[in-house]
XYZ file of C-alpha atoms in Angstrom:
751
model
C 102.268 58.646 -5.367
C 105.485 57.063 -4.156
C 104.085 56.850 -0.629
C 100.909 55.267 -1.960
C 102.953 52.770 -3.960
C 104.945 51.867 -0.882
C 101.821 51.342 1.152
C 100.372 49.147 -1.618
C 103.567 47.043 -1.793
C 103.619 46.662 1.997
C 100.028 45.575 1.989
C 100.666 43.087 -0.813
C 103.651 41.647 1.032
C 101.570 41.228 4.151
C 98.796 39.442 2.223
C 101.288 37.123 0.499
C 102.900 36.365 3.847
C 99.513 35.478 5.225
C 98.827 33.125 2.322
C 102.200 31.317 2.437
C 102.648 30.533 6.115
C 103.046 26.761 5.566
C 105.160 24.790 3.039
C 102.189 22.943 1.621
C 100.726 26.310 0.519
C 103.504 26.786 -2.081
C 101.690 24.335 -4.317
C 98.784 26.824 -4.503
C 100.845 29.840 -5.593
C 99.496 29.702 -9.140
C 95.944 29.437 -7.832
C 96.509 32.462 -5.585
C 97.979 34.421 -8.528
C 94.928 33.796 -10.742
C 92.524 34.721 -7.938
C 94.351 37.996 -7.261
C 94.456 38.765 -11.001
C 90.673 38.381 -11.200
C 90.179 40.647 -8.215
C 92.506 43.250 -9.726
C 90.684 43.147 -13.057
C 87.308 43.538 -11.271
C 88.499 46.542 -9.216
C 89.958 48.226 -12.289
C 86.691 47.709 -14.188
C 84.610 49.296 -11.355
C 87.082 52.163 -11.106
C 86.883 52.861 -14.838
C 83.096 52.774 -14.733
C 82.996 55.257 -11.820
C 85.399 57.637 -13.533
C 83.377 57.422 -16.744
C 80.166 58.210 -14.882
C 81.776 61.259 -13.260
C 83.002 62.488 -16.610
C 79.551 62.104 -18.176
C 78.026 64.127 -15.300
C 80.547 66.907 -15.670
C 79.891 67.015 -19.422
C 76.119 67.276 -18.891
C 76.550 70.051 -16.277
C 78.700 72.104 -18.565
C 76.100 71.798 -21.310
C 73.297 72.987 -18.983
C 75.367 75.917 -17.748
C 75.948 76.998 -21.293
C 72.198 76.808 -22.058
C 71.414 78.803 -18.889
C 73.854 81.494 -19.883
C 72.107 81.847 -23.232
C 68.694 82.012 -21.524
C 69.891 84.720 -19.141
C 71.106 86.774 -22.039
C 67.724 86.388 -23.780
C 65.837 87.459 -20.598
C 68.146 90.431 -20.180
C 67.414 91.532 -23.719
C 63.636 91.056 -23.149
C 63.697 93.148 -19.953
C 65.537 95.881 -21.755
C 62.831 95.878 -24.469
C 60.039 95.987 -21.811
C 61.714 98.872 -19.999
C 62.030 100.740 -23.252
C 58.352 100.152 -24.103
C 57.187 101.199 -20.544
C 59.095 104.487 -20.780
C 57.480 105.183 -24.132
C 53.878 104.441 -22.783
C 53.886 106.632 -19.623
C 52.344 109.574 -21.385
C 49.713 107.324 -22.951
C 48.556 105.968 -19.504
C 48.166 109.487 -18.129
C 45.913 110.372 -21.012
C 43.509 107.454 -20.026
C 42.449 108.979 -16.655
C 39.102 110.010 -18.044
C 38.519 106.479 -19.223
C 39.273 105.182 -15.716
C 36.725 107.556 -14.174
C 34.198 106.475 -16.730
C 34.773 102.847 -15.808
C 34.144 103.582 -12.115
C 30.987 105.511 -12.956
C 29.871 102.721 -15.221
C 30.346 100.226 -12.398
C 28.222 102.330 -10.059
C 25.525 102.804 -12.650
C 25.562 99.085 -13.388
C 25.072 98.379 -9.643
C 22.240 100.909 -9.522
C 20.571 99.371 -12.546
C 21.029 95.921 -11.083
C 19.348 96.986 -7.797
C 16.835 99.251 -9.476
C 14.128 96.661 -9.413
C 14.744 95.989 -5.722
C 14.917 99.682 -4.942
C 11.499 100.339 -6.461
C 10.038 97.262 -4.778
C 11.351 98.042 -1.268
C 7.923 98.981 0.200
C 6.407 95.817 -1.241
C 9.228 93.621 0.088
C 8.985 95.314 3.499
C 5.274 94.504 3.672
C 5.853 90.893 2.602
C 8.633 90.506 5.164
C 6.430 91.930 7.908
C 3.680 89.481 6.990
C 6.095 86.534 6.970
C 7.352 87.507 10.416
C 3.803 87.647 11.749
C 3.069 84.245 10.236
C 6.144 82.732 11.851
C 7.879 82.029 8.522
C 11.157 83.193 9.920
C 13.496 81.718 7.311
C 11.526 83.281 4.440
C 11.316 86.552 6.297
C 15.037 86.551 6.872
C 15.702 85.864 3.194
C 13.636 88.929 2.240
C 15.376 90.957 4.930
C 18.784 89.973 3.580
C 17.721 91.137 0.088
C 16.674 94.516 1.457
C 19.822 94.897 3.539
C 21.977 93.825 0.576
C 20.406 96.482 -1.684
C 20.798 99.151 0.991
C 24.352 98.188 1.826
C 25.450 98.029 -1.826
C 24.009 101.472 -2.547
C 25.628 102.924 0.535
C 28.924 101.325 -0.320
C 28.922 102.700 -3.883
C 27.962 106.116 -2.554
C 30.769 105.848 -0.007
C 33.204 104.937 -2.779
C 32.097 107.883 -4.926
C 32.075 110.472 -2.178
C 32.570 109.377 1.375
C 31.979 112.916 2.626
C 28.599 113.327 0.973
C 26.389 112.661 4.014
C 23.202 113.997 2.425
C 23.019 111.228 -0.186
C 23.912 108.688 2.460
C 21.108 110.024 4.692
C 18.687 109.879 1.774
C 19.443 106.180 1.304
C 19.082 105.582 5.058
C 15.692 107.298 5.128
C 14.474 105.326 2.130
C 15.493 102.042 3.824
C 14.544 103.069 7.390
C 11.881 100.328 7.628
C 14.567 97.689 7.088
C 16.041 98.289 10.539
C 12.594 97.974 12.082
C 12.097 94.652 10.320
C 15.461 93.482 11.630
C 14.464 94.408 15.178
C 11.064 92.735 14.802
C 12.656 89.571 13.475
C 15.144 89.612 16.344
C 12.256 89.834 18.841
C 10.691 86.761 17.274
C 13.986 84.933 17.463
C 14.431 85.809 21.138
C 10.867 84.705 21.891
C 11.545 81.316 20.310
C 14.782 80.992 22.283
C 13.017 81.947 25.517
C 10.599 79.075 24.923
C 13.345 76.807 23.607
C 12.630 73.984 26.099
C 9.036 73.816 24.931
C 9.811 74.525 21.277
C 12.421 71.782 20.979
C 9.806 69.243 22.103
C 6.940 70.467 19.926
C 8.612 71.924 16.833
C 12.386 71.508 16.761
C 12.500 72.793 13.154
C 11.543 76.239 14.438
C 14.561 76.235 16.746
C 16.777 75.007 13.912
C 15.500 77.882 11.729
C 16.370 80.393 14.429
C 19.897 78.997 14.745
C 20.337 79.054 10.941
C 19.259 82.700 10.795
C 21.699 83.624 13.550
C 24.494 81.755 11.811
C 23.751 83.637 8.547
C 23.925 86.925 10.377
C 27.199 85.906 11.974
C 28.703 85.262 8.526
C 27.458 88.626 7.237
C 28.901 90.315 10.342
C 32.293 88.747 9.707
C 32.213 89.756 6.026
C 31.289 93.330 6.820
C 33.960 93.597 9.513
C 36.585 92.297 7.061
C 35.459 94.827 4.421
C 35.649 97.601 6.985
C 39.319 96.765 7.535
C 39.903 97.292 3.797
C 37.544 100.192 2.985
C 36.669 101.710 6.395
C 32.980 101.367 5.461
C 30.449 99.359 7.460
C 26.657 99.390 6.977
C 24.402 100.731 9.743
C 23.448 98.199 12.410
C 26.511 96.073 11.792
C 27.777 93.987 13.429
C 24.474 92.761 14.876
C 26.134 90.191 17.167
C 22.996 88.084 17.273
C 24.967 85.054 18.394
C 26.099 86.823 21.567
C 22.571 88.062 22.110
C 21.283 84.506 21.666
C 23.481 83.263 24.503
C 22.379 86.194 26.680
C 18.743 85.288 26.039
C 19.376 81.632 26.840
C 21.161 82.615 30.045
C 18.258 84.857 31.029
C 15.809 82.078 30.193
C 17.647 79.623 32.421
C 17.830 82.164 35.265
C 14.123 82.893 34.962
C 13.400 79.179 34.914
C 15.299 78.665 38.193
C 13.960 81.799 39.891
C 10.393 80.879 38.989
C 10.426 77.607 40.943
C 9.273 79.156 44.248
C 5.563 78.483 44.431
C 4.917 79.134 48.141
C 6.391 81.140 51.014
C 7.279 80.236 54.589
C 4.045 81.796 55.832
C 1.953 79.539 53.605
C 3.959 76.333 54.023
C 6.708 75.567 56.534
C 8.163 73.076 54.039
C 8.483 75.774 51.377
C 12.246 75.408 51.004
C 12.090 71.623 50.643
C 9.440 72.023 47.943
C 11.463 74.741 46.223
C 14.641 72.663 46.149
C 12.807 69.580 44.913
C 11.124 71.540 42.111
C 14.487 73.051 41.178
C 16.094 69.611 41.120
C 13.349 68.233 38.883
C 13.402 71.201 36.493
C 17.183 71.196 36.121
C 17.398 67.449 35.576
C 14.508 67.347 33.088
C 15.827 70.336 31.162
C 19.374 69.012 30.895
C 18.096 65.646 29.664
C 16.094 67.511 27.009
C 19.204 69.485 26.081
C 21.238 66.306 25.744
C 18.686 64.339 23.743
C 17.004 67.031 21.617
C 18.486 70.495 21.775
C 22.051 69.459 20.968
C 20.817 68.346 17.532
C 19.458 71.826 16.791
C 22.766 73.666 17.273
C 26.059 73.362 15.364
C 28.618 71.073 17.040
C 31.094 73.900 17.616
C 28.570 75.568 19.946
C 29.337 72.852 22.551
C 25.677 73.137 23.414
C 25.344 70.689 26.301
C 28.330 71.956 28.254
C 27.167 75.520 27.690
C 23.692 74.760 29.043
C 25.217 72.715 31.869
C 27.242 75.764 32.925
C 24.237 78.083 32.547
C 22.095 75.938 34.825
C 24.925 75.541 37.327
C 25.484 79.302 37.486
C 21.753 80.003 37.765
C 21.334 77.476 40.566
C 24.404 78.867 42.328
C 22.999 82.403 42.197
C 19.630 81.246 43.516
C 21.179 79.202 46.311
C 23.325 82.164 47.376
C 20.190 84.295 47.528
C 18.518 81.685 49.729
C 21.568 81.459 51.963
C 21.428 85.228 52.502
C 17.880 84.996 53.859
C 17.055 84.566 57.537
C 16.730 80.799 57.452
C 15.558 78.656 60.319
C 17.599 75.712 61.587
C 15.674 73.048 59.654
C 15.847 75.206 56.522
C 19.625 75.555 56.861
C 19.882 71.779 57.056
C 17.646 71.298 54.022
C 19.644 73.815 52.003
C 23.085 72.463 52.923
C 22.005 68.853 52.417
C 20.745 69.740 48.976
C 23.827 71.789 48.082
C 26.475 69.400 49.419
C 24.865 66.050 48.647
C 21.794 66.084 46.428
C 23.174 68.471 43.806
C 26.018 66.231 42.629
C 24.224 62.949 43.295
C 22.638 60.645 40.718
C 19.363 62.377 41.461
C 20.557 65.550 39.778
C 23.803 66.595 38.077
C 25.318 63.147 38.521
C 22.431 61.428 36.738
C 23.603 58.563 34.480
C 22.222 60.298 31.384
C 24.318 63.387 32.096
C 27.567 61.819 33.318
C 28.619 60.775 29.833
C 28.609 64.399 28.687
C 30.300 66.202 31.545
C 32.457 65.810 34.628
C 30.620 66.969 37.736
C 33.904 67.056 39.666
C 34.930 70.054 37.573
C 31.963 72.094 38.808
C 32.628 75.005 41.116
C 30.918 74.751 44.540
C 27.385 76.130 44.601
C 28.161 78.010 47.813
C 31.541 79.472 48.798
C 33.084 77.739 51.785
C 32.771 80.833 53.960
C 29.020 80.928 53.319
C 28.749 77.222 54.174
C 30.706 77.827 57.382
C 28.462 80.755 58.310
C 25.352 78.637 57.785
C 26.796 75.790 59.838
C 27.719 78.168 62.668
C 24.241 79.662 62.565
C 22.729 76.192 62.692
C 24.929 75.199 65.635
C 23.874 78.300 67.600
C 20.215 77.683 66.872
C 20.539 73.970 67.594
C 22.279 74.676 70.901
C 19.506 77.018 71.948
C 16.786 74.634 70.787
C 18.237 71.530 72.363
C 18.658 73.309 75.696
C 14.974 74.177 75.597
C 13.991 70.675 74.478
C 15.983 69.059 77.290
C 14.540 71.426 79.878
C 11.016 70.720 78.657
C 11.660 66.946 78.630
C 12.948 67.098 82.211
C 9.926 69.117 83.351
C 7.631 66.527 81.777
C 9.545 63.717 83.477
C 9.329 65.489 86.845
C 5.552 65.605 86.528
C 5.557 61.841 86.007
C 7.492 61.373 89.275
C 4.511 62.714 91.203
C 1.980 60.315 89.701
C 0.059 57.846 91.848
C 0.698 55.042 89.358
C 3.896 53.064 88.952
C 6.179 53.874 86.014
C 6.154 51.716 82.931
C 8.460 48.712 82.685
C 10.491 47.601 79.680
C 10.318 44.135 78.136
C 12.597 42.784 80.897
C 10.440 44.210 83.692
C 12.773 47.080 84.663
C 11.103 50.330 85.634
C 11.803 53.267 83.337
C 10.452 56.642 82.269
C 10.226 58.104 78.777
C 13.019 60.640 79.374
C 15.932 58.686 77.790
C 13.841 57.827 74.737
C 12.774 61.457 74.271
C 16.291 62.831 74.744
C 17.997 60.414 72.421
C 15.278 60.638 69.836
C 16.101 64.350 69.663
C 19.814 63.596 69.422
C 19.245 60.878 66.811
C 17.134 63.117 64.610
C 19.654 65.941 64.672
C 22.583 63.604 64.069
C 20.803 62.027 61.109
C 20.349 65.503 59.701
C 23.988 66.429 60.385
C 25.173 63.203 58.742
C 23.412 64.237 55.547
C 25.414 67.450 55.448
C 28.964 66.384 56.167
C 30.955 63.827 58.158
C 32.948 66.459 60.047
C 29.801 68.401 60.853
C 28.218 65.195 62.142
C 31.129 64.793 64.562
C 30.712 68.419 65.624
C 27.002 67.951 66.340
C 27.719 64.736 68.256
C 30.224 66.554 70.473
C 27.677 69.306 70.997
C 25.020 66.745 71.953
C 27.367 65.137 74.464
C 28.273 68.544 75.896
C 24.601 69.401 76.304
C 24.051 65.960 77.809
C 26.629 66.692 80.476
C 24.917 69.970 81.385
C 21.548 68.257 81.335
C 22.739 65.531 83.731
C 23.830 68.181 86.219
C 20.281 69.592 86.219
C 18.907 66.055 86.334
C 20.977 65.322 89.423
C 19.769 68.504 91.123
C 16.151 67.604 90.393
C 16.629 64.066 91.751
C 18.095 65.460 94.979
C 15.211 67.933 95.264
C 12.760 65.062 94.624
C 14.293 63.083 97.470
C 14.276 66.074 99.864
C 10.645 66.795 99.065
C 9.831 63.178 99.875
C 11.706 63.309 103.172
C 9.502 66.194 104.297
C 6.441 63.982 103.839
C 7.252 60.323 103.334
C 3.683 59.560 102.326
C 4.152 61.565 99.117
C 4.630 60.835 96.358
C 3.086 57.425 96.686
C 5.370 55.787 94.099
C 8.593 57.433 95.267
C 10.529 54.158 95.436
C 9.371 52.990 92.016
C 10.250 56.282 90.312
C 13.613 56.450 92.035
C 14.273 52.962 90.638
C 13.246 54.267 87.198
C 15.661 57.187 87.593
C 18.509 54.769 88.386
C 17.582 52.643 85.372
C 17.479 55.777 83.224
C 21.152 56.332 84.004
C 22.007 52.905 82.586
C 19.788 53.560 79.572
C 21.557 56.879 79.023
C 24.907 55.062 79.042
C 23.745 52.493 76.507
C 22.196 55.154 74.281
C 25.337 57.295 74.317
C 27.484 54.314 73.361
C 25.025 53.480 70.595
C 25.200 57.030 69.248
C 28.986 57.002 69.306
C 29.196 53.689 67.482
C 26.765 54.908 64.859
C 27.899 58.489 64.309
C 31.492 58.805 65.523
C 34.493 57.822 63.431
C 36.708 57.656 66.521
C 36.373 54.966 69.157
C 38.745 56.682 71.583
C 37.056 57.972 74.797
C 37.129 61.732 75.311
C 37.044 63.983 78.374
C 33.373 64.607 77.700
C 32.675 60.865 77.673
C 34.435 60.470 81.004
C 32.507 63.400 82.516
C 29.169 61.958 81.358
C 30.090 58.496 82.623
C 31.094 59.950 85.969
C 27.937 62.030 86.274
C 25.653 59.119 85.382
C 27.367 56.914 87.941
C 27.001 59.606 90.569
C 23.287 60.102 89.838
C 22.675 56.353 89.889
C 24.660 55.790 93.079
C 22.945 58.703 94.775
C 19.616 57.227 93.704
C 20.627 53.909 95.208
C 21.713 55.708 98.345
C 18.369 57.516 98.548
C 16.553 54.193 98.279
C 18.709 52.674 100.999
C 18.051 55.746 103.121
C 14.366 55.023 102.654
C 14.914 51.450 103.771
C 16.913 52.435 106.848
C 14.402 55.081 107.831
C 11.910 52.226 108.143
C 14.536 50.140 109.980
C 15.659 52.911 112.320
C 13.410 51.908 115.226
C 14.396 48.250 114.948
C 18.093 49.048 114.621
C 17.860 51.094 117.826
C 16.597 47.978 119.630
C 19.761 46.007 118.800
C 22.191 45.219 121.640
C 19.765 46.497 124.291
C 18.176 44.785 127.277
C 15.021 44.350 125.242
C 17.035 42.674 122.506
C 18.726 40.396 125.047
C 15.352 39.443 126.454
C 14.279 38.163 123.037
C 12.806 40.874 120.722
C 12.326 40.233 117.000
C 14.179 43.281 115.678
C 16.451 41.309 113.322
C 13.540 39.272 111.996
C 11.713 42.482 111.201
C 14.838 43.968 109.620
C 15.268 40.936 107.353
C 11.611 40.905 106.327
C 11.654 44.651 105.600
C 14.876 44.456 103.567
C 13.583 41.510 101.568
C 10.318 43.298 100.898
C 12.112 46.385 99.631
C 14.432 44.316 97.491
C 11.484 42.732 95.746
C 11.070 46.196 94.216
C 14.821 46.730 93.923
C 14.996 43.670 91.651
C 13.692 46.010 88.983
C 16.950 47.968 89.058
C 19.225 47.232 86.110
C 22.693 45.802 86.392
C 25.248 46.699 87.632
C 23.455 49.045 90.033
C 21.251 46.317 91.528
C 24.333 44.296 92.485
C 26.074 47.332 93.929
C 22.953 48.296 95.855
C 22.581 44.840 97.406
C 26.215 44.866 98.526
C 25.794 48.351 99.963
C 22.609 47.312 101.801
C 24.465 44.399 103.424
C 27.378 46.634 104.370
C 25.070 49.225 105.940
C 23.123 46.582 107.880
C 26.363 45.151 109.268
C 27.746 48.616 110.040
C 24.532 49.640 111.830
C 24.639 46.396 113.806
C 28.258 46.965 114.826
C 27.439 50.623 115.622
C 24.843 49.286 118.067
C 27.630 47.294 119.703
C 30.019 50.244 119.816
C 27.377 52.545 121.316
C 27.507 50.328 124.447
C 23.760 50.204 124.789
C 24.199 47.156 127.009
C 26.862 45.885 129.359
C 26.757 42.208 130.053
C 26.526 41.535 133.761
C 27.756 37.984 133.813
C 28.972 35.071 131.734
C 25.459 33.829 131.055
C 24.401 37.126 129.528
C 27.595 37.248 127.481
C 26.962 33.715 126.216
C 23.337 34.392 125.448
C 24.162 37.670 123.730
C 26.994 36.092 121.699
C 24.859 33.189 120.557
C 22.108 35.616 119.585
C 24.615 37.668 117.583
C 25.916 34.564 115.799
C 22.375 33.506 114.968
C 21.527 36.938 113.610
C 24.748 36.991 111.573
C 23.602 33.733 109.973
C 20.190 35.316 109.305
C 21.838 38.229 107.506
C 24.094 35.874 105.584
C 21.174 33.747 104.460
C 19.141 36.792 103.437
C 21.862 38.521 101.451
C 23.040 35.333 99.786
C 19.463 34.973 98.654
C 19.631 38.548 97.356
C 22.995 37.812 95.665
C 24.966 40.441 97.578
C 28.275 39.129 96.263
C 31.455 37.508 97.494
C 31.865 39.907 100.424
C 28.805 38.559 102.240
C 30.723 36.057 104.384
C 33.364 38.583 105.411
C 30.838 41.250 106.365
C 28.552 38.917 108.303
C 31.631 37.293 109.761
C 32.478 40.589 111.499
C 29.370 40.215 113.692
C 30.239 36.601 114.456
C 33.864 37.555 115.240
C 32.692 40.187 117.733
C 30.330 37.595 119.218
C 33.295 35.290 119.754
C 34.967 38.031 121.789
C 31.853 38.275 123.948
C 31.457 34.495 124.195
C 34.805 33.842 125.908
C 34.323 32.730 129.502
C 37.955 33.206 130.494
C 38.971 36.899 130.200
C 42.612 35.949 129.866
C 41.864 34.431 126.474
C 41.037 37.928 125.256
C 44.772 38.384 124.687
C 44.418 35.789 121.903
C 40.916 36.473 120.564
C 41.188 40.243 120.209
C 44.374 40.127 118.052
C 42.632 37.471 115.916
C 39.734 39.895 115.382
C 42.139 42.713 114.513
C 44.012 40.535 112.016
C 40.760 39.771 110.197
C 39.583 43.381 110.208
C 42.684 45.591 110.295
C 40.670 48.835 110.052
C 39.442 48.310 113.659
C 40.747 50.991 116.031
C 41.675 51.102 119.732
C 38.427 52.814 120.713
C 36.532 49.948 119.085
C 38.430 47.443 121.230
C 37.761 49.569 124.307
C 34.040 49.609 123.508
C 33.934 45.807 122.994
C 35.682 45.180 126.295
C 33.316 47.643 127.972
C 30.291 45.749 126.645
C 31.764 42.481 127.965
C 31.705 44.055 131.393
C 34.376 41.836 132.978
C 37.644 43.264 131.682
C 39.581 45.229 134.293
C 41.243 48.500 133.483
C 44.689 46.905 133.642
C 43.628 44.137 131.238
C 42.280 46.658 128.769
C 45.529 48.589 128.858
C 47.579 45.436 128.379
C 45.471 44.307 125.412
C 45.687 47.749 123.808
C 49.405 47.842 124.462
C 49.877 44.424 122.872
C 47.910 45.548 119.809
C 49.985 48.717 119.558
C 53.193 46.712 119.579
C 51.911 44.298 116.923
C 49.902 46.771 114.882
C 48.511 45.354 111.638
C 48.678 47.708 108.666
C 45.502 48.171 106.630
C 46.113 47.522 102.923
C 42.780 48.952 101.733
C 42.176 46.014 99.379
C 38.914 45.005 101.053
C 36.048 47.354 101.849
C 36.435 48.740 105.400
C 33.775 48.089 108.028
C 35.001 49.827 111.171
C 36.472 52.880 109.468
C 33.263 54.925 109.498
C 32.034 53.613 112.891
C 32.585 56.112 115.649
C 32.550 55.297 119.341
C 30.646 57.854 121.450
C 32.847 59.532 124.043
C 31.638 60.389 127.531
C 32.094 64.102 128.248
C 31.907 65.773 131.703
C 28.407 66.994 130.941
C 27.324 63.512 129.999
C 28.906 62.119 133.171
C 27.084 64.702 135.342
C 23.789 63.938 133.627
C 24.264 60.189 134.039
C 25.172 60.644 137.752
C 22.100 62.773 138.329
C 19.896 60.206 136.643
C 21.411 57.380 138.723
C 20.938 59.344 141.968
C 17.353 60.112 141.106
C 16.739 56.445 140.385
C 18.213 55.401 143.754
C 16.110 57.945 145.620
C 13.015 56.511 144.048
């Protein structure tokens, strides 16, 4: 208390010090004193009130405790009196055992009397129930059946209570009510028949289906009641629990399975489209049935049955089983495609399980796959093997058909731009397109796989195509009169290569997700270019076979005397190229350039073969001017044929050689020959030797000096431009040739 008083005084001093910090506050001391007095009086009043309230509560509690103590004493006295009375009445209770037995017997007799009327009328009720079942009055029949079963079960229960070991009385009751079980079975058959026709019944008479569900629900309640009583008494009537609800779902499952299995109307032998028809019928049945379930059948079942989802699962499982059975059969390639397309695409599309009317009730993404992935993979592998075999046969047959066209006496057809072509590319890529369209329906990855397979087969096919083209050319060489349209069909073959390229690119753009070129693409591109270039080469060979005689006349005495070999060559080339105009780009351009190069090379070969040696300056001048004129003829012709930028350079080689021949002063060869070499660095020493030999006026020492000068100032060949002299060989004079030539000269002199 002293410590509390000190703390209070210290606090008061602090408050007073806070109030009187300035001298002008001393005038308010009285005001402060009255304010603090009021606060003190208020605190004391609240404190007194709180203490008084606590005291009143304590007083009330003590009063209640006192009353409770009195009540406990009264209860204790009452319990003592009850205990005393119970001890005194034990003997009396034991003497009432007979009364207890009488009560039990009275209860049994009362139950027997109560059911007596039903017991005597059992045969009549059985007959009525049977009649109601036959008439389809299932609810009424079930009510009668429940009455019979209730009477039987009550009697059996009372008998069980009296003497559970007395089987004879229990058997007597069972025999008397034996028809009841038959009625139950007959009613169940009627219920299952209605459920088996539930899709039809719900449309025509939904009340019948509702009645069936109500009966099953009643039986479920009775089953539960009997099972609960068995837990208490160990007694359960015969035939219980019936489990009609479980049986109902089994029947519905069997009905759905039968519905799906019964969709096959035809077999493969009767109709090749049997599987397509089967799958379409299945799709229609499943969709129609589920819409009926959603709109009608759901209303006939209790909500807790989750009817739609249950039927949705039943149909899914039934379809899955049926599809697995189909997958296990020996399906053909087109049937595998039809099945997988249906399973992977159609099934979950808006045409079936994803239909707008069904989506609101279920999530199709939660469905298990109809076919396991390993089965799908097996089917795809089987399809790929069959497709590979089929497409090999198709391509072989298409090529054989095209080969027959090559031998025709009529020209091949032309496209809208006038280019010759055959039907081979269209046939091949129609096959590819059809199979890729089918593969695209199945799966994107499978589509890529089929595309790669098509390109692989295309590569193999082009190898055979190339072999057949070479054989076609060799057959023609043996008899150039046959086939009559060899040139036209070879042009069509070249154009086919370009069409193949365009078609392959079109397929890749349409069906491939990757735009990156592959090794297979490069191989096909290379093979097509080779076939086309070989075709062009074969055509040029045909041209030069016709030109061979005229080319042999070049740079001969006959040529120098004024033959028309070059005129004929130009006319023949132009005539051929009127047909070659029907070759597609870029091969027509390449072919024209190659034709010019070969003409120039053959011309220069004629020079290098030293068919003529100019005897004097006049012959050299005349020959040179003729060469320059013919070079201009070639240039004019091939510019007209659009041979390309290299025309001037190639034709210029002839003119440059002519300039070497045209020189009147041999000493100027030291300047002209290096100029020729600088323009055409692929020219070799033997070429220079041959040119000087044709001139006929260059001494051996001059030739050696010119060659020596060229060797010292050798020009390296960069390979940027197409070589001209590289493939031109200069014939060498052997000892045998020299002997032969000497003999021929001697014989000529003797004559």
